[in-house]
């Protein structure tokens, strides 16, 4: 069974194996020295010299150089910049030892051995601070190991389909609305050309008592209202509304023989 879960994230055994590989690589890249009174990485030797746990005056530069040359031969198969770093470190260490062994020269230029040792201590403190900061960063939760980001959301595809269901009448009405949209004007009329339903009702009640058989509705329009189109429409509508009211009251009867045929009325019998 595979150690990798279906989500594609590295499992715990894989993480441990990766950590071991990193540790092995770091161990292989470390220059281990074995000189008088000390055995371990070269950078640790520098740190111990700062705390006076190792006396640089007792360190054999010859042994240090021989071990360095042996390490450089192996380091060529790793990284050339790694060998260069250790070369600088070993050369500076040998130079510092020579300064400490020789008596101070009053006419010599540059920093003294004590100042160089203090500078070394300062650099080692910075190295220790950087290592501490790196350890704190590595101790924090890491994405993919301790915390896991949300996966990519499923893509949703939406298709919009518009269906029109309209009859011929709907199309004609829509076309008419578009055509008349810009042509619409509020209707303004002259009140002098208005014949109210109340006036038509009073006139129809007075005239129907003397009416004979079926009589055309237009004969009940007021005099002088048939020549003007606006007056004619107003009087016809008002008289027709009045006739419907009298039919409702049972006073008259109304009929129309065909569509758009003249409307006739007579007194109820």
PDB file of C-alpha atoms in Angstrom:
ATOM      1  CA  UNK A   1       0.000   0.000   0.000  1.00  0.00           C
ATOM      2  CA  UNK A   2       1.375   3.451  -0.883  1.00  0.00           C
ATOM      3  CA  UNK A   3       2.480   5.859   1.890  1.00  0.00           C
ATOM      4  CA  UNK A   4       0.936   8.780  -0.031  1.00  0.00           C
ATOM      5  CA  UNK A   5      -2.688   9.575   0.722  1.00  0.00           C
ATOM      6  CA  UNK A   6      -5.259  10.222  -2.047  1.00  0.00           C
ATOM      7  CA  UNK A   7      -5.105  13.988  -1.488  1.00  0.00           C
ATOM      8  CA  UNK A   8      -1.512  14.062  -2.747  1.00  0.00           C
ATOM      9  CA  UNK A   9      -0.050  15.268   0.585  1.00  0.00           C
ATOM     10  CA  UNK A  10       3.171  13.772   1.989  1.00  0.00           C
ATOM     11  CA  UNK A  11       2.552  11.230   4.738  1.00  0.00           C
ATOM     12  CA  UNK A  12       4.432  11.038   8.041  1.00  0.00           C
ATOM     13  CA  UNK A  13       6.915   8.310   6.923  1.00  0.00           C
ATOM     14  CA  UNK A  14       7.826  10.383   3.869  1.00  0.00           C
ATOM     15  CA  UNK A  15       8.414  13.445   6.042  1.00  0.00           C
ATOM     16  CA  UNK A  16      10.692  11.480   8.380  1.00  0.00           C
ATOM     17  CA  UNK A  17      12.666  10.087   5.434  1.00  0.00           C
ATOM     18  CA  UNK A  18      13.051  13.586   3.993  1.00  0.00           C
ATOM     19  CA  UNK A  19      14.262  14.903   7.350  1.00  0.00           C
ATOM     20  CA  UNK A  20      16.824  12.105   7.579  1.00  0.00           C
ATOM     21  CA  UNK A  21      18.104  12.929   4.094  1.00  0.00           C
ATOM     22  CA  UNK A  22      18.574  16.575   5.072  1.00  0.00           C
ATOM     23  CA  UNK A  23      20.369  15.589   8.276  1.00  0.00           C
ATOM     24  CA  UNK A  24      22.654  13.215   6.374  1.00  0.00           C
ATOM     25  CA  UNK A  25      23.465  15.899   3.812  1.00  0.00           C
ATOM     26  CA  UNK A  26      24.285  18.438   6.511  1.00  0.00           C
ATOM     27  CA  UNK A  27      26.488  15.908   8.288  1.00  0.00           C
ATOM     28  CA  UNK A  28      28.312  15.125   5.050  1.00  0.00           C
ATOM     29  CA  UNK A  29      28.924  18.804   4.379  1.00  0.00           C
ATOM     30  CA  UNK A  30      30.328  19.510   7.852  1.00  0.00           C
ATOM     31  CA  UNK A  31      34.100  19.674   8.273  1.00  0.00           C
ATOM     32  CA  UNK A  32      34.953  17.542  11.325  1.00  0.00           C
ATOM     33  CA  UNK A  33      38.339  18.390  12.803  1.00  0.00           C
ATOM     34  CA  UNK A  34      40.326  16.337  15.321  1.00  0.00           C
ATOM     35  CA  UNK A  35      43.078  18.408  16.859  1.00  0.00           C
ATOM     36  CA  UNK A  36      44.611  18.713  20.275  1.00  0.00           C
ATOM     37  CA  UNK A  37      41.843  19.079  22.828  1.00  0.00           C
ATOM     38  CA  UNK A  38      38.940  19.223  20.356  1.00  0.00           C
ATOM     39  CA  UNK A  39      37.001  16.992  17.978  1.00  0.00           C
ATOM     40  CA  UNK A  40      33.968  18.270  16.031  1.00  0.00           C
ATOM     41  CA  UNK A  41      32.803  20.714  13.329  1.00  0.00           C
ATOM     42  CA  UNK A  42      35.058  23.639  12.545  1.00  0.00           C
ATOM     43  CA  UNK A  43      32.420  26.265  13.261  1.00  0.00           C
ATOM     44  CA  UNK A  44      31.929  24.740  16.708  1.00  0.00           C
ATOM     45  CA  UNK A  45      35.653  25.124  17.275  1.00  0.00           C
ATOM     46  CA  UNK A  46      35.332  28.827  16.615  1.00  0.00           C
ATOM     47  CA  UNK A  47      32.424  29.069  19.022  1.00  0.00           C
ATOM     48  CA  UNK A  48      34.287  27.254  21.776  1.00  0.00           C
ATOM     49  CA  UNK A  49      37.259  29.544  21.305  1.00  0.00           C
ATOM     50  CA  UNK A  50      34.976  32.462  22.071  1.00  0.00           C
ATOM     51  CA  UNK A  51      33.932  30.944  25.396  1.00  0.00           C
ATOM     52  CA  UNK A  52      37.564  29.962  26.212  1.00  0.00           C
ATOM     53  CA  UNK A  53      36.651  26.284  26.344  1.00  0.00           C
ATOM     54  CA  UNK A  54      39.317  25.627  23.693  1.00  0.00           C
ATOM     55  CA  UNK A  55      42.659  27.438  23.694  1.00  0.00           C
ATOM     56  CA  UNK A  56      43.583  28.345  20.143  1.00  0.00           C
ATOM     57  CA  UNK A  57      47.249  28.447  21.159  1.00  0.00           C
ATOM     58  CA  UNK A  58      47.181  24.678  21.644  1.00  0.00           C
ATOM     59  CA  UNK A  59      45.470  23.905  18.324  1.00  0.00           C
ATOM     60  CA  UNK A  60      47.822  22.325  15.780  1.00  0.00           C
ATOM     61  CA  UNK A  61      47.595  24.280  12.551  1.00  0.00           C
ATOM     62  CA  UNK A  62      49.360  21.410  10.742  1.00  0.00           C
ATOM     63  CA  UNK A  63      46.720  18.908  11.804  1.00  0.00           C
ATOM     64  CA  UNK A  64      43.999  21.401  10.917  1.00  0.00           C
ATOM     65  CA  UNK A  65      45.454  21.928   7.420  1.00  0.00           C
ATOM     66  CA  UNK A  66      45.834  18.200   6.773  1.00  0.00           C
ATOM     67  CA  UNK A  67      42.259  17.486   7.823  1.00  0.00           C
ATOM     68  CA  UNK A  68      41.031  20.394   5.758  1.00  0.00           C
ATOM     69  CA  UNK A  69      42.795  19.127   2.601  1.00  0.00           C
ATOM     70  CA  UNK A  70      41.248  15.710   3.122  1.00  0.00           C
ATOM     71  CA  UNK A  71      37.833  17.289   3.492  1.00  0.00           C
ATOM     72  CA  UNK A  72      38.251  19.456   0.385  1.00  0.00           C
ATOM     73  CA  UNK A  73      39.022  16.349  -1.662  1.00  0.00           C
ATOM     74  CA  UNK A  74      35.690  14.877  -0.579  1.00  0.00           C
ATOM     75  CA  UNK A  75      33.841  18.180  -0.890  1.00  0.00           C
ATOM     76  CA  UNK A  76      34.614  18.468  -4.593  1.00  0.00           C
ATOM     77  CA  UNK A  77      31.967  15.829  -5.199  1.00  0.00           C
ATOM     78  CA  UNK A  78      29.478  17.914  -3.217  1.00  0.00           C
ATOM     79  CA  UNK A  79      29.694  21.649  -3.823  1.00  0.00           C
ATOM     80  CA  UNK A  80      32.694  23.814  -4.655  1.00  0.00           C
ATOM     81  CA  UNK A  81      31.247  26.781  -2.749  1.00  0.00           C
ATOM     82  CA  UNK A  82      31.153  24.619   0.388  1.00  0.00           C
ATOM     83  CA  UNK A  83      34.914  23.981   0.152  1.00  0.00           C
ATOM     84  CA  UNK A  84      35.522  27.701  -0.397  1.00  0.00           C
ATOM     85  CA  UNK A  85      33.602  28.587   2.759  1.00  0.00           C
ATOM     86  CA  UNK A  86      35.631  26.187   4.869  1.00  0.00           C
ATOM     87  CA  UNK A  87      38.862  27.419   3.285  1.00  0.00           C
ATOM     88  CA  UNK A  88      38.124  30.954   4.451  1.00  0.00           C
ATOM     89  CA  UNK A  89      37.210  29.684   7.891  1.00  0.00           C
ATOM     90  CA  UNK A  90      40.375  27.593   8.306  1.00  0.00           C
ATOM     91  CA  UNK A  91      42.646  30.338   6.960  1.00  0.00           C
ATOM     92  CA  UNK A  92      41.207  32.901   9.315  1.00  0.00           C
ATOM     93  CA  UNK A  93      41.533  30.514  12.247  1.00  0.00           C
ATOM     94  CA  UNK A  94      45.221  29.904  11.437  1.00  0.00           C
ATOM     95  CA  UNK A  95      45.805  33.632  11.088  1.00  0.00           C
ATOM     96  CA  UNK A  96      44.184  34.313  14.442  1.00  0.00           C
ATOM     97  CA  UNK A  97      46.325  31.662  16.133  1.00  0.00           C
ATOM     98  CA  UNK A  98      49.496  33.187  14.714  1.00  0.00           C
ATOM     99  CA  UNK A  99      48.480  36.607  16.014  1.00  0.00           C
ATOM    100  CA  UNK A 100      47.834  35.175  19.457  1.00  0.00           C
ATOM    101  CA  UNK A 101      51.162  33.300  19.582  1.00  0.00           C
ATOM    102  CA  UNK A 102      53.346  36.168  18.424  1.00  0.00           C
ATOM    103  CA  UNK A 103      54.059  39.149  20.688  1.00  0.00           C
ATOM    104  CA  UNK A 104      52.142  42.275  19.725  1.00  0.00           C
ATOM    105  CA  UNK A 105      53.877  44.596  17.241  1.00  0.00           C
ATOM    106  CA  UNK A 106      53.402  48.287  18.156  1.00  0.00           C
ATOM    107  CA  UNK A 107      54.037  49.388  14.572  1.00  0.00           C
ATOM    108  CA  UNK A 108      51.691  46.831  12.980  1.00  0.00           C
ATOM    109  CA  UNK A 109      48.651  48.230  11.204  1.00  0.00           C
ATOM    110  CA  UNK A 110      45.213  46.765  11.499  1.00  0.00           C
ATOM    111  CA  UNK A 111      43.339  45.281  14.461  1.00  0.00           C
ATOM    112  CA  UNK A 112      45.119  43.476  17.244  1.00  0.00           C
ATOM    113  CA  UNK A 113      44.632  39.816  18.100  1.00  0.00           C
ATOM    114  CA  UNK A 114      42.277  40.736  20.950  1.00  0.00           C
ATOM    115  CA  UNK A 115      40.181  42.931  18.643  1.00  0.00           C
ATOM    116  CA  UNK A 116      40.043  40.144  16.090  1.00  0.00           C
ATOM    117  CA  UNK A 117      38.927  37.747  18.818  1.00  0.00           C
ATOM    118  CA  UNK A 118      36.188  40.195  19.863  1.00  0.00           C
ATOM    119  CA  UNK A 119      35.120  40.505  16.224  1.00  0.00           C
ATOM    120  CA  UNK A 120      35.001  36.725  16.013  1.00  0.00           C
ATOM    121  CA  UNK A 121      32.865  36.622  19.134  1.00  0.00           C
ATOM    122  CA  UNK A 122      30.482  39.173  17.606  1.00  0.00           C
ATOM    123  CA  UNK A 123      30.168  37.153  14.397  1.00  0.00           C
ATOM    124  CA  UNK A 124      29.573  33.960  16.346  1.00  0.00           C
ATOM    125  CA  UNK A 125      26.847  35.694  18.350  1.00  0.00           C
ATOM    126  CA  UNK A 126      25.198  36.731  15.100  1.00  0.00           C
ATOM    127  CA  UNK A 127      25.495  33.162  13.819  1.00  0.00           C
ATOM    128  CA  UNK A 128      23.917  31.856  17.004  1.00  0.00           C
ATOM    129  CA  UNK A 129      21.083  34.405  16.715  1.00  0.00           C
ATOM    130  CA  UNK A 130      20.435  33.414  13.102  1.00  0.00           C
ATOM    131  CA  UNK A 131      20.393  29.751  14.017  1.00  0.00           C
ATOM    132  CA  UNK A 132      17.970  30.463  16.840  1.00  0.00           C
ATOM    133  CA  UNK A 133      15.681  32.431  14.535  1.00  0.00           C
ATOM    134  CA  UNK A 134      15.846  29.652  11.946  1.00  0.00           C
ATOM    135  CA  UNK A 135      14.981  27.082  14.601  1.00  0.00           C
ATOM    136  CA  UNK A 136      11.978  29.157  15.705  1.00  0.00           C
ATOM    137  CA  UNK A 137      10.774  29.459  12.126  1.00  0.00           C
ATOM    138  CA  UNK A 138      11.163  25.746  11.485  1.00  0.00           C
ATOM    139  CA  UNK A 139       9.287  24.996  14.722  1.00  0.00           C
ATOM    140  CA  UNK A 140       6.208  26.812  13.465  1.00  0.00           C
ATOM    141  CA  UNK A 141       3.403  25.026  11.670  1.00  0.00           C
ATOM    142  CA  UNK A 142       4.207  24.399   8.026  1.00  0.00           C
ATOM    143  CA  UNK A 143       1.721  24.308   5.183  1.00  0.00           C
ATOM    144  CA  UNK A 144       1.342  20.776   3.911  1.00  0.00           C
ATOM    145  CA  UNK A 145       2.816  19.247   7.063  1.00  0.00           C
ATOM    146  CA  UNK A 146       0.970  20.693  10.059  1.00  0.00           C
ATOM    147  CA  UNK A 147      -1.740  22.715   8.340  1.00  0.00           C
ATOM    148  CA  UNK A 148      -3.490  22.092   5.066  1.00  0.00           C
ATOM    149  CA  UNK A 149      -4.956  24.643   2.700  1.00  0.00           C
ATOM    150  CA  UNK A 150      -8.408  24.332   1.298  1.00  0.00           C
ATOM    151  CA  UNK A 151      -8.566  22.459  -1.989  1.00  0.00           C
ATOM    152  CA  UNK A 152      -9.681  23.946  -5.272  1.00  0.00           C
ATOM    153  CA  UNK A 153     -13.442  24.345  -5.342  1.00  0.00           C
ATOM    154  CA  UNK A 154     -15.405  22.420  -7.891  1.00  0.00           C
ATOM    155  CA  UNK A 155     -16.023  24.418 -11.018  1.00  0.00           C
ATOM    156  CA  UNK A 156     -19.708  25.049 -11.623  1.00  0.00           C
ATOM    157  CA  UNK A 157     -20.847  25.722 -15.158  1.00  0.00           C
ATOM    158  CA  UNK A 158     -24.103  27.599 -15.606  1.00  0.00           C
ATOM    159  CA  UNK A 159     -25.991  27.638 -18.859  1.00  0.00           C
ATOM    160  CA  UNK A 160     -28.754  30.190 -19.290  1.00  0.00           C
ATOM    161  CA  UNK A 161     -31.456  29.227 -21.756  1.00  0.00           C
ATOM    162  CA  UNK A 162     -34.176  31.753 -22.544  1.00  0.00           C
ATOM    163  CA  UNK A 163     -37.466  30.468 -23.918  1.00  0.00           C
ATOM    164  CA  UNK A 164     -40.057  32.840 -25.328  1.00  0.00           C
ATOM    165  CA  UNK A 165     -43.725  31.864 -25.349  1.00  0.00           C
ATOM    166  CA  UNK A 166     -45.807  34.518 -27.066  1.00  0.00           C
ATOM    167  CA  UNK A 167     -48.809  34.553 -29.354  1.00  0.00           C
ATOM    168  CA  UNK A 168     -49.362  36.728 -32.398  1.00  0.00           C
ATOM    169  CA  UNK A 169     -51.422  39.122 -30.294  1.00  0.00           C
ATOM    170  CA  UNK A 170     -48.576  39.466 -27.775  1.00  0.00           C
ATOM    171  CA  UNK A 171     -46.157  40.295 -30.578  1.00  0.00           C
ATOM    172  CA  UNK A 172     -48.518  42.886 -32.030  1.00  0.00           C
ATOM    173  CA  UNK A 173     -49.038  44.500 -28.635  1.00  0.00           C
ATOM    174  CA  UNK A 174     -45.314  44.616 -27.997  1.00  0.00           C
ATOM    175  CA  UNK A 175     -44.722  46.150 -31.412  1.00  0.00           C
ATOM    176  CA  UNK A 176     -47.425  48.730 -30.765  1.00  0.00           C
ATOM    177  CA  UNK A 177     -45.880  49.667 -27.406  1.00  0.00           C
ATOM    178  CA  UNK A 178     -42.513  50.187 -29.036  1.00  0.00           C
ATOM    179  CA  UNK A 179     -43.997  52.266 -31.823  1.00  0.00           C
ATOM    180  CA  UNK A 180     -46.045  54.471 -29.515  1.00  0.00           C
ATOM    181  CA  UNK A 181     -43.519  54.757 -26.701  1.00  0.00           C
ATOM    182  CA  UNK A 182     -42.070  58.021 -27.947  1.00  0.00           C
ATOM    183  CA  UNK A 183     -45.331  59.291 -29.421  1.00  0.00           C
ATOM    184  CA  UNK A 184     -47.392  59.180 -26.210  1.00  0.00           C
ATOM    185  CA  UNK A 185     -48.707  62.503 -25.028  1.00  0.00           C
ATOM    186  CA  UNK A 186     -51.020  63.157 -22.075  1.00  0.00           C
ATOM    187  CA  UNK A 187     -54.573  63.751 -23.303  1.00  0.00           C
ATOM    188  CA  UNK A 188     -55.763  67.302 -22.742  1.00  0.00           C
ATOM    189  CA  UNK A 189     -59.376  68.163 -23.497  1.00  0.00           C
ATOM    190  CA  UNK A 190     -61.579  71.232 -23.440  1.00  0.00           C
ATOM    191  CA  UNK A 191     -64.124  70.991 -20.673  1.00  0.00           C
ATOM    192  CA  UNK A 192     -66.571  72.934 -22.818  1.00  0.00           C
ATOM    193  CA  UNK A 193     -66.704  69.876 -25.101  1.00  0.00           C
ATOM    194  CA  UNK A 194     -67.466  67.497 -22.219  1.00  0.00           C
ATOM    195  CA  UNK A 195     -70.980  66.069 -21.838  1.00  0.00           C
ATOM    196  CA  UNK A 196     -71.190  64.384 -18.432  1.00  0.00           C
ATOM    197  CA  UNK A 197     -73.137  61.159 -17.720  1.00  0.00           C
ATOM    198  CA  UNK A 198     -75.286  63.060 -15.215  1.00  0.00           C
ATOM    199  CA  UNK A 199     -76.378  65.497 -17.923  1.00  0.00           C
ATOM    200  CA  UNK A 200     -77.052  62.624 -20.317  1.00  0.00           C
ATOM    201  CA  UNK A 201     -79.100  60.761 -17.664  1.00  0.00           C
ATOM    202  CA  UNK A 202     -81.342  63.762 -16.998  1.00  0.00           C
ATOM    203  CA  UNK A 203     -81.851  64.365 -20.741  1.00  0.00           C
ATOM    204  CA  UNK A 204     -82.604  60.684 -21.460  1.00  0.00           C
ATOM    205  CA  UNK A 205     -85.164  60.424 -18.643  1.00  0.00           C
ATOM    206  CA  UNK A 206     -86.964  63.497 -19.911  1.00  0.00           C
ATOM    207  CA  UNK A 207     -87.064  62.316 -23.542  1.00  0.00           C
ATOM    208  CA  UNK A 208     -87.767  58.592 -23.086  1.00  0.00           C
ATOM    209  CA  UNK A 209     -91.245  59.285 -21.737  1.00  0.00           C
ATOM    210  CA  UNK A 210     -92.278  60.611 -25.150  1.00  0.00           C
ATOM    211  CA  UNK A 211     -90.403  58.029 -27.218  1.00  0.00           C
ATOM    212  CA  UNK A 212     -92.285  55.538 -29.344  1.00  0.00           C
ATOM    213  CA  UNK A 213     -90.841  52.244 -30.587  1.00  0.00           C
ATOM    214  CA  UNK A 214     -87.139  51.519 -31.041  1.00  0.00           C
ATOM    215  CA  UNK A 215     -85.223  54.754 -31.540  1.00  0.00           C
ATOM    216  CA  UNK A 216     -81.598  55.266 -32.533  1.00  0.00           C
ATOM    217  CA  UNK A 217     -79.382  56.264 -29.599  1.00  0.00           C
ATOM    218  CA  UNK A 218     -77.912  59.150 -31.599  1.00  0.00           C
ATOM    219  CA  UNK A 219     -81.300  60.852 -31.719  1.00  0.00           C
ATOM    220  CA  UNK A 220     -80.985  61.520 -27.997  1.00  0.00           C
ATOM    221  CA  UNK A 221     -77.753  63.480 -28.373  1.00  0.00           C
ATOM    222  CA  UNK A 222     -77.991  67.173 -27.482  1.00  0.00           C
ATOM    223  CA  UNK A 223     -78.486  69.658 -30.310  1.00  0.00           C
ATOM    224  CA  UNK A 224     -75.301  71.053 -31.806  1.00  0.00           C
ATOM    225  CA  UNK A 225     -73.064  68.203 -30.488  1.00  0.00           C
ATOM    226  CA  UNK A 226     -72.984  66.104 -33.648  1.00  0.00           C
ATOM    227  CA  UNK A 227     -70.961  68.444 -35.863  1.00  0.00           C
ATOM    228  CA  UNK A 228     -67.863  68.657 -33.649  1.00  0.00           C
ATOM    229  CA  UNK A 229     -66.049  65.255 -33.432  1.00  0.00           C
ATOM    230  CA  UNK A 230     -64.900  65.791 -29.844  1.00  0.00           C
ATOM    231  CA  UNK A 231     -68.380  66.850 -28.700  1.00  0.00           C
ATOM    232  CA  UNK A 232     -69.955  63.958 -30.612  1.00  0.00           C
ATOM    233  CA  UNK A 233     -67.696  61.358 -28.947  1.00  0.00           C
ATOM    234  CA  UNK A 234     -68.304  62.821 -25.487  1.00  0.00           C
ATOM    235  CA  UNK A 235     -72.085  63.024 -25.928  1.00  0.00           C
ATOM    236  CA  UNK A 236     -72.327  59.508 -27.417  1.00  0.00           C
ATOM    237  CA  UNK A 237     -70.322  57.946 -24.578  1.00  0.00           C
ATOM    238  CA  UNK A 238     -72.271  59.791 -21.887  1.00  0.00           C
ATOM    239  CA  UNK A 239     -75.649  58.928 -23.443  1.00  0.00           C
ATOM    240  CA  UNK A 240     -74.702  55.250 -23.792  1.00  0.00           C
ATOM    241  CA  UNK A 241     -73.608  55.138 -20.134  1.00  0.00           C
ATOM    242  CA  UNK A 242     -76.893  56.768 -19.106  1.00  0.00           C
ATOM    243  CA  UNK A 243     -78.888  54.227 -21.139  1.00  0.00           C
ATOM    244  CA  UNK A 244     -77.127  51.339 -19.374  1.00  0.00           C
ATOM    245  CA  UNK A 245     -78.032  52.879 -16.022  1.00  0.00           C
ATOM    246  CA  UNK A 246     -81.712  53.135 -17.038  1.00  0.00           C
ATOM    247  CA  UNK A 247     -81.647  49.527 -18.278  1.00  0.00           C
ATOM    248  CA  UNK A 248     -80.343  48.552 -14.875  1.00  0.00           C
ATOM    249  CA  UNK A 249     -83.239  50.412 -13.254  1.00  0.00           C
ATOM    250  CA  UNK A 250     -85.702  48.694 -15.611  1.00  0.00           C
ATOM    251  CA  UNK A 251     -86.940  51.893 -17.229  1.00  0.00           C
ATOM    252  CA  UNK A 252     -85.777  51.227 -20.806  1.00  0.00           C
ATOM    253  CA  UNK A 253     -84.687  48.408 -23.113  1.00  0.00           C
ATOM    254  CA  UNK A 254     -81.634  48.447 -25.380  1.00  0.00           C
ATOM    255  CA  UNK A 255     -80.663  46.351 -28.396  1.00  0.00           C
ATOM    256  CA  UNK A 256     -78.051  46.022 -31.171  1.00  0.00           C
ATOM    257  CA  UNK A 257     -78.807  43.750 -34.107  1.00  0.00           C
ATOM    258  CA  UNK A 258     -75.204  43.211 -35.235  1.00  0.00           C
ATOM    259  CA  UNK A 259     -71.607  44.054 -34.415  1.00  0.00           C
ATOM    260  CA  UNK A 260     -70.982  47.769 -34.896  1.00  0.00           C
ATOM    261  CA  UNK A 261     -74.672  48.210 -35.806  1.00  0.00           C
ATOM    262  CA  UNK A 262     -76.587  51.228 -34.460  1.00  0.00           C
ATOM    263  CA  UNK A 263     -77.808  50.965 -30.866  1.00  0.00           C
ATOM    264  CA  UNK A 264     -81.559  51.384 -30.344  1.00  0.00           C
ATOM    265  CA  UNK A 265     -83.514  52.013 -27.156  1.00  0.00           C
ATOM    266  CA  UNK A 266     -87.168  52.141 -26.139  1.00  0.00           C
ATOM    267  CA  UNK A 267     -89.243  52.574 -23.015  1.00  0.00           C
ATOM    268  CA  UNK A 268     -89.906  49.418 -21.044  1.00  0.00           C
ATOM    269  CA  UNK A 269     -93.386  47.976 -21.363  1.00  0.00           C
TER     270      UNK A 269
END
